[in-house]
Tab-separated table of C-alpha atoms in Angstrom:
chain	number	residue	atom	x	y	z
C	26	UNK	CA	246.953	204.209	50.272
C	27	UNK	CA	248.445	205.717	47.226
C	28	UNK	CA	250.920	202.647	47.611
C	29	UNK	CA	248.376	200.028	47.722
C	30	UNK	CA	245.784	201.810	44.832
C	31	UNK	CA	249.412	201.933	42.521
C	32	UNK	CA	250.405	198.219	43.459
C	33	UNK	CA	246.596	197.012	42.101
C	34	UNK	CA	246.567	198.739	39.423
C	35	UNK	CA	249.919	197.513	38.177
C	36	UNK	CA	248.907	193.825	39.152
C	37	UNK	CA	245.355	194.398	37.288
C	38	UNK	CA	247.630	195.627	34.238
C	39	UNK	CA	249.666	193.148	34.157
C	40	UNK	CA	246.595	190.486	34.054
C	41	UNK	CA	245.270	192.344	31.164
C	42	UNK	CA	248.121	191.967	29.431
C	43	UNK	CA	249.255	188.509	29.747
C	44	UNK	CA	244.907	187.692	28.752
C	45	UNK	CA	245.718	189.738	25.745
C	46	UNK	CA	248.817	187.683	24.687
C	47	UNK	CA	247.260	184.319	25.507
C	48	UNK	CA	244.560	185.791	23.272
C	49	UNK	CA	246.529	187.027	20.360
C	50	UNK	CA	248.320	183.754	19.959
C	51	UNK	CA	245.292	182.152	20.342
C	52	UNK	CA	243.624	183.913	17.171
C	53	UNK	CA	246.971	183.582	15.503
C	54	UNK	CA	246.957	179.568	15.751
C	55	UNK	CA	244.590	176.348	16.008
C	56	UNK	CA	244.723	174.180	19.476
C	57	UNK	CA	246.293	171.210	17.867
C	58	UNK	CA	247.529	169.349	21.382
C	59	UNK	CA	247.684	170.037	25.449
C	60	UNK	CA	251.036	169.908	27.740
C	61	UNK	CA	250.536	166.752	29.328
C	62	UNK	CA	253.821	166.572	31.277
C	63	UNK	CA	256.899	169.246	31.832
C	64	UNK	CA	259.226	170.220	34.237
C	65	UNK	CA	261.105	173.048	34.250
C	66	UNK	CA	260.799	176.332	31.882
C	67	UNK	CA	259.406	175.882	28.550
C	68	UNK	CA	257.958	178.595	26.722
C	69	UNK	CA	256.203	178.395	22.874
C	70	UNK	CA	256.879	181.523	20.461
C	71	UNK	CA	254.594	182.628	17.772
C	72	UNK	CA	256.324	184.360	14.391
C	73	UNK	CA	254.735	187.267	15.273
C	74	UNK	CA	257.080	187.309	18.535
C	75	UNK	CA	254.430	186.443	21.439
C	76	UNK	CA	255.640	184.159	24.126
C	77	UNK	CA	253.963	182.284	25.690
C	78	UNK	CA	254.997	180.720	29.577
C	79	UNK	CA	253.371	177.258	29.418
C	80	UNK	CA	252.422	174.858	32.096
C	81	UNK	CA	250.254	171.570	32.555
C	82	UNK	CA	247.283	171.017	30.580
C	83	UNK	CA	248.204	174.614	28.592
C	84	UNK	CA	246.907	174.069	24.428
C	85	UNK	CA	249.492	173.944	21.731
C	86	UNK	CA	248.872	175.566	18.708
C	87	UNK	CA	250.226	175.618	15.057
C	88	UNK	CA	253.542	177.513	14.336
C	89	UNK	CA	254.436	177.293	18.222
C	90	UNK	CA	258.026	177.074	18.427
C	91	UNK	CA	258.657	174.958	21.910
C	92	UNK	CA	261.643	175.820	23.378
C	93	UNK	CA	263.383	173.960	26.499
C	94	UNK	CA	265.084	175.472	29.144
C	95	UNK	CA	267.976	173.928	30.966
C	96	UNK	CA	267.177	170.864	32.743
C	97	UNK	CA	263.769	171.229	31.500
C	98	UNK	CA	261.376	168.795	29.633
C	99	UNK	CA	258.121	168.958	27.799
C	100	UNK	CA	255.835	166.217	26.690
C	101	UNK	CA	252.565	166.657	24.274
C	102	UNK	CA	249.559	164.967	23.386
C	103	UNK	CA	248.379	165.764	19.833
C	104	UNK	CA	244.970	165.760	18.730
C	105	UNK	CA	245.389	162.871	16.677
C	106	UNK	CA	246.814	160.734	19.618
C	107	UNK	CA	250.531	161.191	18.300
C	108	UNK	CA	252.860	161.939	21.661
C	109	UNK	CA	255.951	164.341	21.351
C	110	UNK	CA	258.652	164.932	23.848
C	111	UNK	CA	261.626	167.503	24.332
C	112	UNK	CA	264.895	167.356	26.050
C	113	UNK	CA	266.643	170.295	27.610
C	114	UNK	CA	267.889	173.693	25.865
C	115	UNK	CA	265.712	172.480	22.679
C	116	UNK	CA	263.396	174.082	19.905
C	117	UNK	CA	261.086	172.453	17.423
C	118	UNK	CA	258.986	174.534	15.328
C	119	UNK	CA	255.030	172.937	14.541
C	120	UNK	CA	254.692	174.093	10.964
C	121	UNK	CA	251.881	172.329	10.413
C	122	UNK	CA	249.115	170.375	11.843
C	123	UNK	CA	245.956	169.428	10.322
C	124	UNK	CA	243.862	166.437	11.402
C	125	UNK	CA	240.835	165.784	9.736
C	126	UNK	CA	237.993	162.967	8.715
C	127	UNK	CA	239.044	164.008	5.014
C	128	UNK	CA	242.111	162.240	4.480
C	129	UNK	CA	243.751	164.028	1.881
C	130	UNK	CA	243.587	166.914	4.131
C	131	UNK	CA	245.390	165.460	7.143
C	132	UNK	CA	248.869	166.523	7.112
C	133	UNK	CA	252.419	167.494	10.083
C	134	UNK	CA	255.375	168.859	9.427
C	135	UNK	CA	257.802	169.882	12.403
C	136	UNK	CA	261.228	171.189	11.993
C	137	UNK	CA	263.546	170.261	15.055
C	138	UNK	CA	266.064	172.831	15.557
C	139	UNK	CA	268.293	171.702	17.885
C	140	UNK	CA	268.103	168.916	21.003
C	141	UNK	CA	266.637	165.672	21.781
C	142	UNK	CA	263.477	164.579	20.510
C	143	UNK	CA	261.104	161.797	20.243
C	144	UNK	CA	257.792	160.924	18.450
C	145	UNK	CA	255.569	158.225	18.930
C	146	UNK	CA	252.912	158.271	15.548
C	147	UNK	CA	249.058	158.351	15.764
C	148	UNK	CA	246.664	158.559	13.465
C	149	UNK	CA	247.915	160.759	11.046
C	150	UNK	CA	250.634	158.223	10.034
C	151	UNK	CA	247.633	155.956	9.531
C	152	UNK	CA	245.201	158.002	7.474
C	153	UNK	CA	247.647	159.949	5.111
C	154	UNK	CA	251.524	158.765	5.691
C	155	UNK	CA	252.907	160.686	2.795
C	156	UNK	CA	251.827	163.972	3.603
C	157	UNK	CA	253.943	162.883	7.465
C	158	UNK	CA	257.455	164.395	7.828
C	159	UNK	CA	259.708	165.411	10.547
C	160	UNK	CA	262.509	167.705	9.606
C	161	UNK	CA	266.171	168.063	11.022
C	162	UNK	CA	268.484	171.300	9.822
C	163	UNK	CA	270.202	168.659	7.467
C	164	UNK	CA	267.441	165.818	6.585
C	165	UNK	CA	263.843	164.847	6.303
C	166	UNK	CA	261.905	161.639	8.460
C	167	UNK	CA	259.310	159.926	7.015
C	168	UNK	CA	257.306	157.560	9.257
C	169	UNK	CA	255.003	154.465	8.666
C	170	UNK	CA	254.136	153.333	12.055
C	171	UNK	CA	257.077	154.089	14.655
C	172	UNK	CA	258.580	155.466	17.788
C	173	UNK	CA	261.321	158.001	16.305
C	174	UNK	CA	263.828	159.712	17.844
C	175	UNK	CA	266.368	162.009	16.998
C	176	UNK	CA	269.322	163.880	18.684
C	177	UNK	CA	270.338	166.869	16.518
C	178	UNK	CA	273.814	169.260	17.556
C	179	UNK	CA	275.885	171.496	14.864
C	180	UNK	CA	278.045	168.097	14.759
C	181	UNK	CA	276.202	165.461	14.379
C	182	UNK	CA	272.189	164.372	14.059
C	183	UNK	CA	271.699	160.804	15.080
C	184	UNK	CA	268.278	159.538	14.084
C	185	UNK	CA	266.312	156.141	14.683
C	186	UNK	CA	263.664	154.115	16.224
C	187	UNK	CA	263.006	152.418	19.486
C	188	UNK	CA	260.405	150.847	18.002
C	189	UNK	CA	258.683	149.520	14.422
C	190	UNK	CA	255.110	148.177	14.311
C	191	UNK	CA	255.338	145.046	12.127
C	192	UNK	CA	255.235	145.866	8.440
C	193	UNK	CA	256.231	149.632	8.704
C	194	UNK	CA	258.828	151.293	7.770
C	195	UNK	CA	261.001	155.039	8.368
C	196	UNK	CA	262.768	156.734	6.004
C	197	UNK	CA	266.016	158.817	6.612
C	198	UNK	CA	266.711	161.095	3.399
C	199	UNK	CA	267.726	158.310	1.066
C	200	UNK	CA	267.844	155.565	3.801
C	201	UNK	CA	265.497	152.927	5.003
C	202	UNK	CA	265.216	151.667	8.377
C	203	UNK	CA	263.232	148.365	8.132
C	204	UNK	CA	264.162	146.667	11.730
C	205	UNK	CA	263.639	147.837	15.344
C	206	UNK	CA	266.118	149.619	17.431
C	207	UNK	CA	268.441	151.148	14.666
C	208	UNK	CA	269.415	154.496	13.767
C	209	UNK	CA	271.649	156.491	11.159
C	210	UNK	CA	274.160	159.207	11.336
C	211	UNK	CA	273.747	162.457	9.474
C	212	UNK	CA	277.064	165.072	8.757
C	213	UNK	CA	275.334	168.474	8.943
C	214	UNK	CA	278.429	169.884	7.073
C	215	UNK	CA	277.958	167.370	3.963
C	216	UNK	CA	274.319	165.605	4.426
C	217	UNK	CA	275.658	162.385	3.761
C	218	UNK	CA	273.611	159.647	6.203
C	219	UNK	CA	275.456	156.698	7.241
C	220	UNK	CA	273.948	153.015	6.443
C	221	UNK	CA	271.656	152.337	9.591
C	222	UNK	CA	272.800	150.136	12.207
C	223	UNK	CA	271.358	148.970	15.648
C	224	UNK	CA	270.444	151.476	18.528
C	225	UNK	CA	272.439	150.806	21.478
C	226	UNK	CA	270.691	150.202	24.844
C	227	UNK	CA	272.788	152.849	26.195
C	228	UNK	CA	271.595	155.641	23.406
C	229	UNK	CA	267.903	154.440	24.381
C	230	UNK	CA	268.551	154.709	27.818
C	231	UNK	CA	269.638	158.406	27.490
C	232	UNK	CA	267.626	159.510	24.915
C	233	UNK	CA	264.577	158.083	27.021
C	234	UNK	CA	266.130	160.090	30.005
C	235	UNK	CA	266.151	163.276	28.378
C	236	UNK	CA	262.656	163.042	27.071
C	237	UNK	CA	260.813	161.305	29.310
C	238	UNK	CA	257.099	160.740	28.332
C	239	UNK	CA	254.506	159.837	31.099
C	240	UNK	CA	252.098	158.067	28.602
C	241	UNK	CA	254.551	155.318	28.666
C	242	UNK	CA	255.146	155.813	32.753
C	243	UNK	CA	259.100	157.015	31.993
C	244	UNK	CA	259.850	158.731	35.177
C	245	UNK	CA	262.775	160.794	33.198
C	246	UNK	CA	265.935	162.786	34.620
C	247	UNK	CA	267.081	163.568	38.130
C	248	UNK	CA	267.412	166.805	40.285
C	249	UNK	CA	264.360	168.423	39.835
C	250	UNK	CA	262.184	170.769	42.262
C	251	UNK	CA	259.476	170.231	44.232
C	252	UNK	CA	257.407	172.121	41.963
C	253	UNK	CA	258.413	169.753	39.312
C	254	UNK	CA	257.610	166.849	41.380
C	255	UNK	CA	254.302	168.363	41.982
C	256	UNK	CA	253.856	168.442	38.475
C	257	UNK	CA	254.864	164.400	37.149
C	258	UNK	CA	252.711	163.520	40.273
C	259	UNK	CA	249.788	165.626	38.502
C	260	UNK	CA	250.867	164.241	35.235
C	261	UNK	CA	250.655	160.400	36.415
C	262	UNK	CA	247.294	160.630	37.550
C	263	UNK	CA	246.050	162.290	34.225
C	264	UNK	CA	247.776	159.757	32.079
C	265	UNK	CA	246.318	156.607	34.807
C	266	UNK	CA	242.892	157.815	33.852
C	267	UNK	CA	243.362	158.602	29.711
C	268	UNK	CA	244.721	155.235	29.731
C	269	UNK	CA	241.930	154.015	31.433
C	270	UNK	CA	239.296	154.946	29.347
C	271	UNK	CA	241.113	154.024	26.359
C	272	UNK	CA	240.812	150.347	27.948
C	273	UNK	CA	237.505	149.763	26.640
C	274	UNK	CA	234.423	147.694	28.442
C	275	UNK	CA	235.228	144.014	30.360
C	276	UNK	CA	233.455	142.414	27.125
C	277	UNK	CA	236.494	143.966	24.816
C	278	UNK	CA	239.539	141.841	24.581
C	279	UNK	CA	242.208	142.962	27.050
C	280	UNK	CA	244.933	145.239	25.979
C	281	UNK	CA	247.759	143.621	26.966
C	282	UNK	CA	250.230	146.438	26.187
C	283	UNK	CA	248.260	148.936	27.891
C	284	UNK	CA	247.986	147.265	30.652
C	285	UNK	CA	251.413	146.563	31.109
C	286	UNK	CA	251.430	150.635	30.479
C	287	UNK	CA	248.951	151.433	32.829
C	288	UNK	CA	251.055	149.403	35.772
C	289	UNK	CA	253.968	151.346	34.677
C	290	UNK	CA	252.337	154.568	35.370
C	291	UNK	CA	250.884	153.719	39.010
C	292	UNK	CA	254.400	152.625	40.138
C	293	UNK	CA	255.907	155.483	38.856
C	294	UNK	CA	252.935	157.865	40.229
C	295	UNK	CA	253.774	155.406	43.685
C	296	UNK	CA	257.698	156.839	43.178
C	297	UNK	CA	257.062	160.231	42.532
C	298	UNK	CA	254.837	160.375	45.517
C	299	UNK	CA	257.394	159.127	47.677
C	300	UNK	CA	259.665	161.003	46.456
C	301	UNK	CA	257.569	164.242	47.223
C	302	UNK	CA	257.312	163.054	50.664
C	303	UNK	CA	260.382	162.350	51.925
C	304	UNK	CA	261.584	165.645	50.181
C	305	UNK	CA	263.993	163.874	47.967
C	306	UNK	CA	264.417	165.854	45.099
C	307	UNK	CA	267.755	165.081	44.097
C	308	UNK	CA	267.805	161.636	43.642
C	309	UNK	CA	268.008	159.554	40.622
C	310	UNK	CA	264.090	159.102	38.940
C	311	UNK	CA	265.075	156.217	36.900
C	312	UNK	CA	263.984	155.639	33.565
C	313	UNK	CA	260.461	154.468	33.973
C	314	UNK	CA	258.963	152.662	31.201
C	315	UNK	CA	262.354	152.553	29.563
C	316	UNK	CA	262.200	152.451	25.626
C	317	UNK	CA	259.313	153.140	24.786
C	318	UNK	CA	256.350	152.165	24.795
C	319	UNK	CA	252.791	151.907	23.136
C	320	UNK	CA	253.417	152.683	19.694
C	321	UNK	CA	250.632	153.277	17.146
């Protein structure tokens, strides 16, 4: 008995005190996004040293620092319907994140540590672009309308698009991407940033691969659990249904890119499925949606 009464009482303690930690951080920060998609171990610290385990559908909050474990991914949905992902054994720090119907109060700035990254704008970008900016250890982004990306190691940060809505532009430092698919080089020893030139499909391919995002139906990177399976299947059929109801009534004019989107995500829900089935967790999930996708 004495057993039992010691094994729920250190079970009850240890509820109490992972409530009070989600609760600390919680006072510490504002929500500002949700985990949509992971796999893996990823885990957000606070400055005051709280860690927080996170999982699907877990809030974000400001001054999280998201760290990736090995062969782990995360992917976020930010309350102003900007999407984020992260590769493995990567950190970003969210600085700051303020959305709001005053304009001149909207502002984001995340620092990316180390890893691969990619950023698809939302309505931030639209309502106040100049107070936008992603930082590396060596630069500063700026973003008018764009699907960034950037790969950042002690060597070298490579940083670019997959994708620029018409008329839009992204700043590197000193350097201005104008076109689609193209990307600079940064020396972290010097700072100096190459000229830009085109993205290979290769670099997209991989940099897709490594951060996958399930809004655009990207299936992601092989050998994963069943757990994480679990998890993208779970994912899939929350994204189906956001994208859904972003569709709008039959009387709206169809969404072409969406939809395109939306079929994306069912075949890839379809694979994953399968995949859970047959108990094939070590084969290759493709790339999914592969590029990019919707763009804001």
């Amino acid at each position: 008995m004495r057993i039992a009464e010691k094994l729920i009482r250190t079970t009850m303690l240890t509820i109490l005190f992972i409530c009070m930690t989600q609760f600390a951080a919680f006072a510490a920060g504002t929500p500002i996004g949700e985990v949509v998609s992971m796999i893996g171990s990823v885990v957000a610290e606070q400055p005051d040293g709280t860690v927080r385990q996170l999982e699907l559908n877990e809030q974000i909050i400001t001054q999280d620092v998201i760290v990736t474990g090995i062969k782990s991914t995360v992917e976020i949905l930010f309350k102003d319907e900007s999407i984020y992902s992260q590769g493995p054994e990567a950190r970003i720090s969210l600085d700051d994140f303020v959305y709001s119907e005053e304009k001149s109060a909207t502002r984001l700035l995340f620092s990316m540590g180390k890893g691969t990254f990619r950023y698809v704008t939302g309505q931030i970008v639209k309502t106040n672009p100049d107070a936008f900016a992603l930082q590396t250890p060596t630069t500063t982004i700026g973003i008018r309308g764009t699907e960034v990306f950037a790969v950042v190691t002690p060597q070298k940060e490579e940083i670019g698009n997959t994708k620029l809505s018409k008329g839009h532009t992204m700043t590197v430092g000193n350097k201005s991407l104008d076109t689609p698919r193209t990307s600079v080089s940064v020396d972290p020893m010097t700072g100096a940033i190459s000229d830009p030139t085109p993205v290979s499909q290769e670099t997209i391919n991989k940099v897709v691969k490594e951060a996958p995002m399930t809004s655009q139906g990207e299936l992601g990177n092989a050998d994963v659990s069943s757990k994480d399976i679990e998890r993208k299947i779970e994912s899939f059929k929350q994204q189906i249904e956001r994208n859904k109801g972003s569709l709008g009534s039959l009387d709206d004019k169809p969404d072409y890119a969406q939809l395109h989107i939306l079929k994306v995500q069912k075949t890839s829900l379809e694979t994953s499925e399968s995949n859970h089935d047959s108990g094939d967790t070590t084969g290759d999930l493709g790339g999914g949606g592969g590029g990019g996708g919707g763009g804001h």
